[in-house]
CSV table of C-alpha atoms in Angstrom, one decimal:
chain,number,residue,atom,x,y,z
A,129,UNK,CA,38.4,-15.7,0.2
A,130,UNK,CA,40.0,-12.8,1.5
A,131,UNK,CA,38.1,-11.3,4.7
A,132,UNK,CA,37.8,-7.7,3.3
A,133,UNK,CA,35.8,-9.4,0.3
A,134,UNK,CA,33.3,-11.2,2.4
A,135,UNK,CA,32.8,-7.6,4.5
A,136,UNK,CA,32.5,-5.7,1.7
A,137,UNK,CA,28.7,-5.4,0.6
A,138,UNK,CA,26.5,-6.7,-2.3
A,139,UNK,CA,23.1,-6.2,-0.8
A,140,UNK,CA,21.3,-4.4,-3.2
A,141,UNK,CA,20.4,-0.8,-2.0
A,142,UNK,CA,17.7,0.3,0.8
A,143,UNK,CA,14.2,1.1,-1.5
A,144,UNK,CA,13.0,5.0,-0.7
A,145,UNK,CA,11.9,6.2,2.0
A,146,UNK,CA,8.4,7.0,0.2
A,147,UNK,CA,8.1,3.3,-0.8
A,148,UNK,CA,9.3,1.5,2.2
A,149,UNK,CA,6.4,4.3,3.7
A,150,UNK,CA,3.6,3.1,1.6
A,151,UNK,CA,4.9,-0.5,1.7
A,152,UNK,CA,3.9,-0.5,5.1
A,153,UNK,CA,0.2,1.0,4.7
A,154,UNK,CA,-0.6,-1.1,2.4
A,155,UNK,CA,0.0,-3.8,4.7
A,156,UNK,CA,-1.2,-1.8,7.6
A,157,UNK,CA,-4.2,-2.3,5.9
A,158,UNK,CA,-4.3,-5.4,4.8
A,159,UNK,CA,-3.7,-7.2,8.3
A,160,UNK,CA,-6.1,-4.6,9.3
A,161,UNK,CA,-8.8,-5.4,7.3
A,162,UNK,CA,-8.3,-8.7,8.1
A,163,UNK,CA,-7.7,-8.7,11.7
A,164,UNK,CA,-11.0,-6.9,11.8
A,165,UNK,CA,-13.1,-9.5,10.0
A,166,UNK,CA,-11.6,-11.9,12.6
A,167,UNK,CA,-12.9,-9.4,15.3
A,168,UNK,CA,-16.5,-8.8,13.9
A,169,UNK,CA,-17.5,-12.4,12.8
A,170,UNK,CA,-15.6,-14.4,15.5
A,171,UNK,CA,-13.8,-16.4,13.1
A,172,UNK,CA,-10.4,-16.0,12.5
A,173,UNK,CA,-9.2,-14.9,9.4
A,174,UNK,CA,-5.4,-14.3,10.2
A,175,UNK,CA,-3.1,-16.6,9.7
A,176,UNK,CA,1.3,-16.3,10.1
A,177,UNK,CA,2.1,-16.9,6.7
A,178,UNK,CA,-0.5,-13.9,5.1
A,179,UNK,CA,1.9,-11.2,7.1
A,180,UNK,CA,5.1,-13.1,4.5
A,181,UNK,CA,2.7,-12.2,1.6
A,182,UNK,CA,2.4,-8.6,2.5
A,183,UNK,CA,5.7,-8.7,3.1
A,184,UNK,CA,6.0,-9.7,-1.3
A,185,UNK,CA,3.0,-7.5,-2.3
A,186,UNK,CA,3.9,-4.8,-1.5
A,187,UNK,CA,7.9,-5.0,0.2
A,188,UNK,CA,8.3,-6.3,-4.0
A,189,UNK,CA,5.6,-6.3,-5.7
A,190,UNK,CA,6.9,-6.6,-9.3
A,191,UNK,CA,8.6,-10.3,-7.9
A,192,UNK,CA,6.1,-13.5,-9.9
A,193,UNK,CA,5.7,-14.8,-6.6
A,194,UNK,CA,3.4,-11.2,-5.7
A,195,UNK,CA,1.9,-12.2,-8.2
A,196,UNK,CA,-2.1,-12.5,-7.3
A,197,UNK,CA,-2.0,-16.4,-9.2
A,198,UNK,CA,0.5,-17.0,-6.6
A,199,UNK,CA,-0.9,-14.4,-4.3
A,200,UNK,CA,-4.5,-16.6,-4.2
A,201,UNK,CA,-3.5,-19.9,-6.2
A,202,UNK,CA,-0.6,-21.0,-4.5
A,203,UNK,CA,-2.3,-20.5,-0.9
A,204,UNK,CA,-6.0,-21.4,-2.4
A,205,UNK,CA,-3.4,-24.7,-3.3
A,206,UNK,CA,-1.1,-25.2,-0.6
A,207,UNK,CA,-4.6,-25.4,1.8
A,208,UNK,CA,-6.0,-27.8,-0.1
A,209,UNK,CA,-3.1,-30.2,-0.1
A,210,UNK,CA,-2.7,-30.1,3.5
A,211,UNK,CA,-6.4,-30.6,3.7
A,212,UNK,CA,-6.7,-33.0,1.6
A,213,UNK,CA,-3.0,-35.1,3.3
A,214,UNK,CA,-4.6,-34.4,6.9
A,215,UNK,CA,-8.8,-36.7,6.1
A,216,UNK,CA,-6.7,-39.3,4.4
A,217,UNK,CA,-3.0,-39.8,6.5
A,218,UNK,CA,-4.2,-37.7,9.7
A,219,UNK,CA,-2.0,-35.3,12.0
A,220,UNK,CA,1.4,-37.7,11.8
A,221,UNK,CA,4.6,-35.2,11.7
A,222,UNK,CA,5.2,-36.9,8.6
A,223,UNK,CA,2.1,-36.0,6.9
A,224,UNK,CA,2.8,-32.7,6.9
A,225,UNK,CA,6.1,-33.0,4.9
A,226,UNK,CA,4.9,-34.9,3.0
A,227,UNK,CA,2.5,-32.1,2.2
A,228,UNK,CA,4.5,-29.3,1.8
A,229,UNK,CA,6.9,-31.3,-0.2
A,230,UNK,CA,3.3,-32.1,-2.3
A,231,UNK,CA,1.8,-28.2,-1.8
A,232,UNK,CA,4.8,-27.4,-3.5
A,233,UNK,CA,5.0,-29.6,-7.0
A,234,UNK,CA,1.9,-28.8,-7.7
A,235,UNK,CA,2.7,-25.4,-7.4
A,236,UNK,CA,5.9,-25.8,-9.7
A,237,UNK,CA,3.5,-27.1,-11.9
A,238,UNK,CA,0.7,-24.9,-12.2
A,239,UNK,CA,2.7,-21.4,-11.7
A,240,UNK,CA,1.6,-20.5,-8.6
A,241,UNK,CA,4.8,-20.5,-6.8
A,242,UNK,CA,4.2,-18.3,-3.7
A,243,UNK,CA,6.8,-19.1,-1.0
A,244,UNK,CA,4.4,-17.7,2.2
A,245,UNK,CA,2.1,-20.2,1.1
A,246,UNK,CA,4.2,-23.6,1.9
A,247,UNK,CA,3.9,-23.0,5.2
A,248,UNK,CA,-0.1,-23.4,4.9
A,249,UNK,CA,0.0,-27.4,4.8
A,250,UNK,CA,1.5,-27.0,8.2
A,251,UNK,CA,-1.3,-24.4,9.8
A,252,UNK,CA,-4.2,-26.7,8.9
A,253,UNK,CA,-2.3,-29.7,9.8
A,254,UNK,CA,-1.5,-29.0,13.1
A,255,UNK,CA,-4.9,-27.1,13.8
A,256,UNK,CA,-7.1,-29.8,12.6
A,257,UNK,CA,-9.0,-27.1,10.2
A,258,UNK,CA,-12.2,-28.2,8.5
A,259,UNK,CA,-12.2,-28.3,4.5
A,260,UNK,CA,-14.1,-24.4,5.1
A,261,UNK,CA,-10.7,-23.3,6.3
A,262,UNK,CA,-10.2,-22.8,2.3
A,263,UNK,CA,-12.8,-20.0,1.6
A,264,UNK,CA,-12.4,-18.1,5.7
A,265,UNK,CA,-9.7,-17.5,6.0
A,266,UNK,CA,-8.3,-18.8,3.0
A,267,UNK,CA,-9.5,-17.8,0.3
A,268,UNK,CA,-11.3,-14.6,1.2
A,269,UNK,CA,-7.7,-13.2,3.1
A,270,UNK,CA,-6.2,-14.2,-0.1
A,271,UNK,CA,-8.1,-11.7,-1.8
A,272,UNK,CA,-8.1,-9.1,0.3
A,273,UNK,CA,-3.8,-9.2,-0.1
A,274,UNK,CA,-4.0,-8.6,-3.2
A,275,UNK,CA,-7.5,-6.2,-3.7
A,276,UNK,CA,-5.5,-4.2,-1.3
A,277,UNK,CA,-2.4,-4.5,-3.2
A,278,UNK,CA,-4.1,-3.5,-6.2
A,279,UNK,CA,-4.8,-0.1,-5.0
A,280,UNK,CA,-1.5,-0.1,-2.7
A,281,UNK,CA,0.7,-0.2,-5.9
A,282,UNK,CA,-1.1,1.6,-8.4
A,283,UNK,CA,-1.3,4.5,-6.4
A,284,UNK,CA,2.4,3.8,-6.1
A,285,UNK,CA,2.7,3.9,-10.0
A,286,UNK,CA,-0.1,4.1,-12.2
A,287,UNK,CA,-0.6,0.8,-14.0
A,288,UNK,CA,2.5,-1.0,-12.0
A,289,UNK,CA,0.4,-3.5,-10.3
A,290,UNK,CA,-0.3,-6.8,-10.8
A,291,UNK,CA,1.8,-7.7,-13.9
A,292,UNK,CA,-0.8,-10.4,-14.2
A,293,UNK,CA,-3.7,-12.0,-13.6
A,294,UNK,CA,-4.7,-15.5,-13.0
A,295,UNK,CA,-4.5,-16.3,-16.3
A,296,UNK,CA,-1.1,-14.5,-17.1
A,297,UNK,CA,-2.4,-11.9,-19.3
A,298,UNK,CA,-2.5,-8.3,-17.6
């Protein structure tokens, strides 16, 4: 391939400044609420994968990976898989590999694929999490992200988010 072709940008155009600003506000609110919940409850509500979920929910809200079904379902399923592997096989290095691979397979088959959730089994295993981790931070945090995404994305463009909820219907 000629160097001139390699140097040409085929990347999509940058979004408008308005879209970028609204994405920033949505992420600020979603992560801010989960951070505030951590602060007032003394329980960790933040996970690194929630930051990546915000990138999808506010940066590419039309993506199948950014829909509530994927955000909530993907986080719940991958965390449940991580918990099951941790509590049956332990925290060996290979348990993490099995857990992430299995989480991916289950998310694919349940149509809840959410890339950020792929990290959850590793978080669960490395933290030695209990089953309560599924509720806090995973379920509540996922619901916060989806709720803020619903408000912010629909404020940006009426009736634009989500494309479908949990059952595939608008």
